[in-house]
Amino acid sequence: MDKSAFQPAALLQSFCGGLKLDEEKANRFFKSLFPDYVQSVEGIYFEHSPARGNPDYTHDYTAFDVFIECITPNGESGHIAIEVKYAESMTEPLAQLRPRYDELSRQSGLYKDADAKELRQHPVQQLWREHMLSRALVQNGRYDNGRFIVIYPMQNYLCDRAVKSYQKYLISNEPSESGFKTLTLEDCIAAYREIGDLDMVDALYGRYLDFERVEDVIFS
């Protein structure tokens, strides 16, 4: 079995690659996922950070797996910064903490306790850093609005546990206020079904969610 097929980069190419080449389909797909937030898609970028190394942001090289520029229903500029997980345990090596993280955590207005040590540890440190970068892009005037989205398969209970733990530190669970939202891979496949792309539905499900095929290999 080709393990590379189950890495986040391959997953991104599978479910988002074609959208970059088809503006009309991208509009329908992202409007289906975010009907309250997306009016039109203006650009799709992979492994993207609009501010690598910039001290006005996170002063590091944090990048989003996929980054969408959009116009919101009320005509404002927005972004959707996406982190994709598949089989990760959320215990990958931690980034070295920087003084800038503490400053952003307090300035962001996102957290009940911006100095909570738990934000700086497993399993939520990466979410904390990326969410702050998304918020900094708004606070520094690059966009009027921004949302940080984590996508993972429903059966990855470690990711589910991590995002729920992270949400406990946010001032609000409303995406319009916190700029944070989670989606499952199943939600993304459902959006493809809603826009009528059944070939993509079958391809994504067969490659990433048909675990009976894996069980057949293991137990046959």
Tab-separated table of C-alpha atoms in Angstrom:
chain	number	residue	atom	x	y	z
A	1	MET	CA	0.000	0.000	0.000
A	2	ASP	CA	1.323	3.434	-0.945
A	3	LYS	CA	1.631	5.272	2.381
A	4	SER	CA	2.123	8.612	0.595
A	5	ALA	CA	-1.499	8.428	-0.551
A	6	PHE	CA	-2.601	8.945	3.030
A	7	GLN	CA	-0.459	11.987	3.831
A	8	PRO	CA	-2.164	15.396	4.225
A	9	ALA	CA	-0.399	16.748	1.118
A	10	ALA	CA	-1.880	13.980	-1.020
A	11	LEU	CA	-5.269	14.476	0.595
A	12	LEU	CA	-5.150	18.194	-0.179
A	13	GLN	CA	-4.245	17.576	-3.791
A	14	SER	CA	-7.132	15.129	-4.036
A	15	PHE	CA	-9.920	17.260	-2.609
A	16	CYS	CA	-8.720	20.788	-3.430
A	17	GLY	CA	-6.380	20.539	-6.422
A	18	GLY	CA	-9.110	20.552	-9.063
A	19	LEU	CA	-10.840	23.506	-7.433
A	20	LYS	CA	-7.840	25.733	-8.088
A	21	LEU	CA	-8.320	25.106	-11.803
A	22	ASP	CA	-12.106	25.533	-11.850
A	23	GLU	CA	-13.274	28.859	-10.426
A	24	GLU	CA	-16.972	28.109	-10.816
A	25	LYS	CA	-16.706	24.765	-9.014
A	26	ALA	CA	-14.561	26.339	-6.275
A	27	ASN	CA	-17.261	28.951	-5.682
A	28	ARG	CA	-19.980	26.314	-5.374
A	29	PHE	CA	-17.883	24.029	-3.164
A	30	PHE	CA	-16.780	26.648	-0.643
A	31	LYS	CA	-20.187	28.338	-0.590
A	32	SER	CA	-21.620	24.919	0.283
A	33	LEU	CA	-19.140	24.504	3.154
A	34	PHE	CA	-19.337	28.127	4.381
A	35	PRO	CA	-22.677	29.585	3.243
A	36	ASP	CA	-22.506	32.371	5.830
A	37	TYR	CA	-18.978	33.402	4.913
A	38	VAL	CA	-18.159	32.861	1.217
A	39	GLN	CA	-19.725	34.757	-1.644
A	40	SER	CA	-16.910	34.132	-4.122
A	41	VAL	CA	-13.441	32.560	-4.124
A	42	GLU	CA	-10.629	34.850	-5.246
A	43	GLY	CA	-7.631	32.519	-4.951
A	44	ILE	CA	-6.469	29.124	-3.687
A	45	TYR	CA	-2.886	28.555	-2.486
A	46	PHE	CA	-1.071	25.516	-1.078
A	47	GLU	CA	1.526	25.417	1.738
A	48	HIS	CA	1.021	29.122	2.031
A	49	SER	CA	1.948	31.773	4.529
A	50	PRO	CA	1.392	35.412	3.600
A	51	ALA	CA	3.972	36.550	6.177
A	52	ARG	CA	6.830	34.067	6.583
A	53	GLY	CA	9.353	35.309	9.134
A	54	ASN	CA	7.615	38.670	9.538
A	55	PRO	CA	7.919	39.977	13.125
A	56	ASP	CA	4.541	41.688	12.795
A	57	TYR	CA	2.947	38.239	12.569
A	58	THR	CA	4.199	35.036	14.231
A	59	HIS	CA	7.847	35.775	13.346
A	60	ASP	CA	8.324	32.186	12.206
A	61	TYR	CA	7.726	30.059	9.123
A	62	THR	CA	4.299	28.706	9.980
A	63	ALA	CA	2.290	27.932	6.828
A	64	PHE	CA	-1.243	26.743	6.183
A	65	ASP	CA	-1.886	23.586	4.193
A	66	VAL	CA	-4.312	25.475	1.975
A	67	PHE	CA	-5.257	29.154	1.983
A	68	ILE	CA	-8.332	30.565	0.278
A	69	GLU	CA	-8.927	34.241	-0.399
A	70	CYS	CA	-12.593	35.101	-0.680
A	71	ILE	CA	-15.197	37.829	-0.714
A	72	THR	CA	-17.823	37.533	2.011
A	73	PRO	CA	-21.573	37.999	1.450
A	74	ASN	CA	-21.343	41.559	2.779
A	75	GLY	CA	-18.549	42.429	0.340
A	76	GLU	CA	-15.589	42.288	2.693
A	77	SER	CA	-12.260	40.576	1.988
A	78	GLY	CA	-11.784	37.311	3.832
A	79	HIS	CA	-9.533	34.314	4.091
A	80	ILE	CA	-9.937	30.659	5.033
A	81	ALA	CA	-6.729	29.175	6.432
A	82	ILE	CA	-6.916	25.373	6.512
A	83	GLU	CA	-4.953	22.760	8.421
A	84	VAL	CA	-5.593	19.206	7.217
A	85	LYS	CA	-5.045	16.108	9.340
A	86	TYR	CA	-5.528	12.494	8.391
A	87	ALA	CA	-3.825	9.942	10.666
A	88	GLU	CA	-1.861	12.364	12.861
A	89	SER	CA	-1.942	11.875	16.625
A	90	MET	CA	-1.461	15.595	17.449
A	91	THR	CA	1.729	14.696	19.331
A	92	GLU	CA	4.144	15.658	16.575
A	93	PRO	CA	7.306	17.602	17.617
A	94	LEU	CA	6.502	20.967	19.149
A	95	ALA	CA	7.776	24.217	17.699
A	96	GLN	CA	10.198	26.227	19.800
A	97	LEU	CA	8.261	28.823	21.741
A	98	ARG	CA	8.944	32.442	20.823
A	99	PRO	CA	8.245	35.652	22.756
A	100	ARG	CA	6.125	36.818	19.819
A	101	TYR	CA	3.658	33.981	20.457
A	102	ASP	CA	2.948	35.340	23.934
A	103	GLU	CA	2.408	38.834	22.556
A	104	LEU	CA	0.037	37.629	19.851
A	105	SER	CA	-1.857	35.407	22.253
A	106	ARG	CA	-2.672	38.443	24.384
A	107	GLN	CA	-3.314	40.807	21.469
A	108	SER	CA	-5.531	38.425	19.526
A	109	GLY	CA	-8.538	38.648	21.845
A	110	LEU	CA	-9.210	34.968	21.170
A	111	TYR	CA	-8.587	33.372	24.547
A	112	LYS	CA	-10.120	33.267	27.992
A	113	ASP	CA	-6.588	32.964	29.389
A	114	ALA	CA	-4.014	33.992	26.803
A	115	ASP	CA	-1.162	32.842	29.064
A	116	ALA	CA	-2.503	29.322	29.691
A	117	LYS	CA	0.406	26.889	29.610
A	118	GLU	CA	-1.821	24.258	28.014
A	119	LEU	CA	-1.976	26.313	24.804
A	120	ARG	CA	1.767	25.908	24.502
A	121	GLN	CA	1.742	22.123	24.863
A	122	HIS	CA	0.403	19.021	23.131
A	123	PRO	CA	-2.087	18.497	21.658
A	124	VAL	CA	-3.045	22.091	20.826
A	125	GLN	CA	0.133	24.130	20.326
A	126	GLN	CA	0.028	23.949	16.524
A	127	LEU	CA	-3.618	25.018	16.489
A	128	TRP	CA	-2.780	27.937	18.782
A	129	ARG	CA	0.062	29.148	16.524
A	130	GLU	CA	-1.853	28.859	13.267
A	131	HIS	CA	-4.999	30.419	14.674
A	132	MET	CA	-2.981	33.402	15.907
A	133	LEU	CA	-1.422	33.824	12.463
A	134	SER	CA	-4.877	33.840	10.884
A	135	ARG	CA	-6.056	36.469	13.364
A	136	ALA	CA	-2.903	38.566	12.868
A	137	LEU	CA	-3.642	38.763	9.135
A	138	VAL	CA	-6.887	40.532	10.052
A	139	GLN	CA	-5.490	42.698	12.824
A	140	ASN	CA	-2.680	43.892	10.536
A	141	GLY	CA	-5.154	44.901	7.850
A	142	ARG	CA	-4.483	42.331	5.133
A	143	TYR	CA	-8.064	41.058	5.285
A	144	ASP	CA	-11.313	42.263	6.813
A	145	ASN	CA	-12.139	38.786	8.145
A	146	GLY	CA	-10.459	35.434	8.584
A	147	ARG	CA	-11.240	31.894	9.620
A	148	PHE	CA	-8.912	29.108	10.660
A	149	ILE	CA	-10.315	25.683	9.778
A	150	VAL	CA	-9.138	22.225	10.859
A	151	ILE	CA	-10.218	19.292	8.682
A	152	TYR	CA	-9.843	15.645	9.733
A	153	PRO	CA	-11.654	12.316	9.287
A	154	MET	CA	-14.467	11.653	11.732
A	155	GLN	CA	-12.763	8.490	12.966
A	156	ASN	CA	-9.559	10.284	13.989
A	157	TYR	CA	-10.595	10.598	17.623
A	158	LEU	CA	-7.211	12.070	18.620
A	159	CYS	CA	-7.748	15.072	16.334
A	160	ASP	CA	-11.326	15.365	17.515
A	161	ARG	CA	-10.186	15.339	21.138
A	162	ALA	CA	-7.495	17.947	20.416
A	163	VAL	CA	-9.782	20.448	18.670
A	164	LYS	CA	-12.407	20.102	21.394
A	165	SER	CA	-9.725	20.704	24.002
A	166	TYR	CA	-8.548	23.782	22.093
A	167	GLN	CA	-12.069	25.186	21.850
A	168	LYS	CA	-12.308	25.257	25.655
A	169	TYR	CA	-9.749	28.070	25.693
A	170	LEU	CA	-11.557	30.260	23.151
A	171	ILE	CA	-13.725	33.175	24.204
A	172	SER	CA	-16.471	31.904	21.898
A	173	ASN	CA	-17.338	28.797	19.896
A	174	GLU	CA	-19.064	30.911	17.238
A	175	PRO	CA	-16.875	31.067	14.101
A	176	SER	CA	-18.057	34.606	13.427
A	177	GLU	CA	-16.493	35.644	16.744
A	178	SER	CA	-13.575	33.262	17.261
A	179	GLY	CA	-12.623	32.749	13.628
A	180	PHE	CA	-12.264	29.013	14.330
A	181	LYS	CA	-14.181	26.084	12.902
A	182	THR	CA	-13.717	22.352	12.428
A	183	LEU	CA	-14.885	20.205	9.537
A	184	THR	CA	-14.643	16.496	8.972
A	185	LEU	CA	-13.461	14.964	5.743
A	186	GLU	CA	-16.973	13.556	5.556
A	187	ASP	CA	-18.323	17.147	5.527
A	188	CYS	CA	-16.099	17.938	2.541
A	189	ILE	CA	-17.286	14.870	0.656
A	190	ALA	CA	-20.878	15.846	1.435
A	191	ALA	CA	-20.195	19.283	-0.090
A	192	TYR	CA	-19.008	17.614	-3.286
A	193	ARG	CA	-22.196	15.563	-3.285
A	194	GLU	CA	-24.269	18.730	-2.832
A	195	ILE	CA	-22.692	20.404	-5.862
A	196	GLY	CA	-23.222	17.270	-7.937
A	197	ASP	CA	-19.632	16.048	-8.356
A	198	LEU	CA	-20.339	12.371	-7.686
A	199	ASP	CA	-17.117	11.185	-9.312
A	200	MET	CA	-15.161	13.131	-6.687
A	201	VAL	CA	-17.407	11.760	-3.948
A	202	ASP	CA	-16.621	8.191	-5.015
A	203	ALA	CA	-12.906	8.885	-5.481
A	204	LEU	CA	-12.413	10.555	-2.098
A	205	TYR	CA	-14.472	8.017	-0.197
A	206	GLY	CA	-12.755	5.084	-1.883
A	207	ARG	CA	-9.280	6.432	-1.239
A	208	TYR	CA	-9.618	7.868	2.244
A	209	LEU	CA	-12.716	6.613	4.054
A	210	ASP	CA	-13.468	3.098	2.790
A	211	PHE	CA	-11.840	1.367	5.739
A	212	GLU	CA	-13.391	-1.951	4.809
A	213	ARG	CA	-10.745	-2.214	2.096
A	214	VAL	CA	-8.018	-1.845	4.744
A	215	GLU	CA	-9.713	-4.428	6.964
A	216	ASP	CA	-9.901	-6.814	4.038
A	217	VAL	CA	-6.149	-6.516	3.522
A	218	ILE	CA	-5.401	-6.978	7.226
A	219	PHE	CA	-7.794	-9.802	8.015
A	220	SER	CA	-8.111	-11.700	4.739
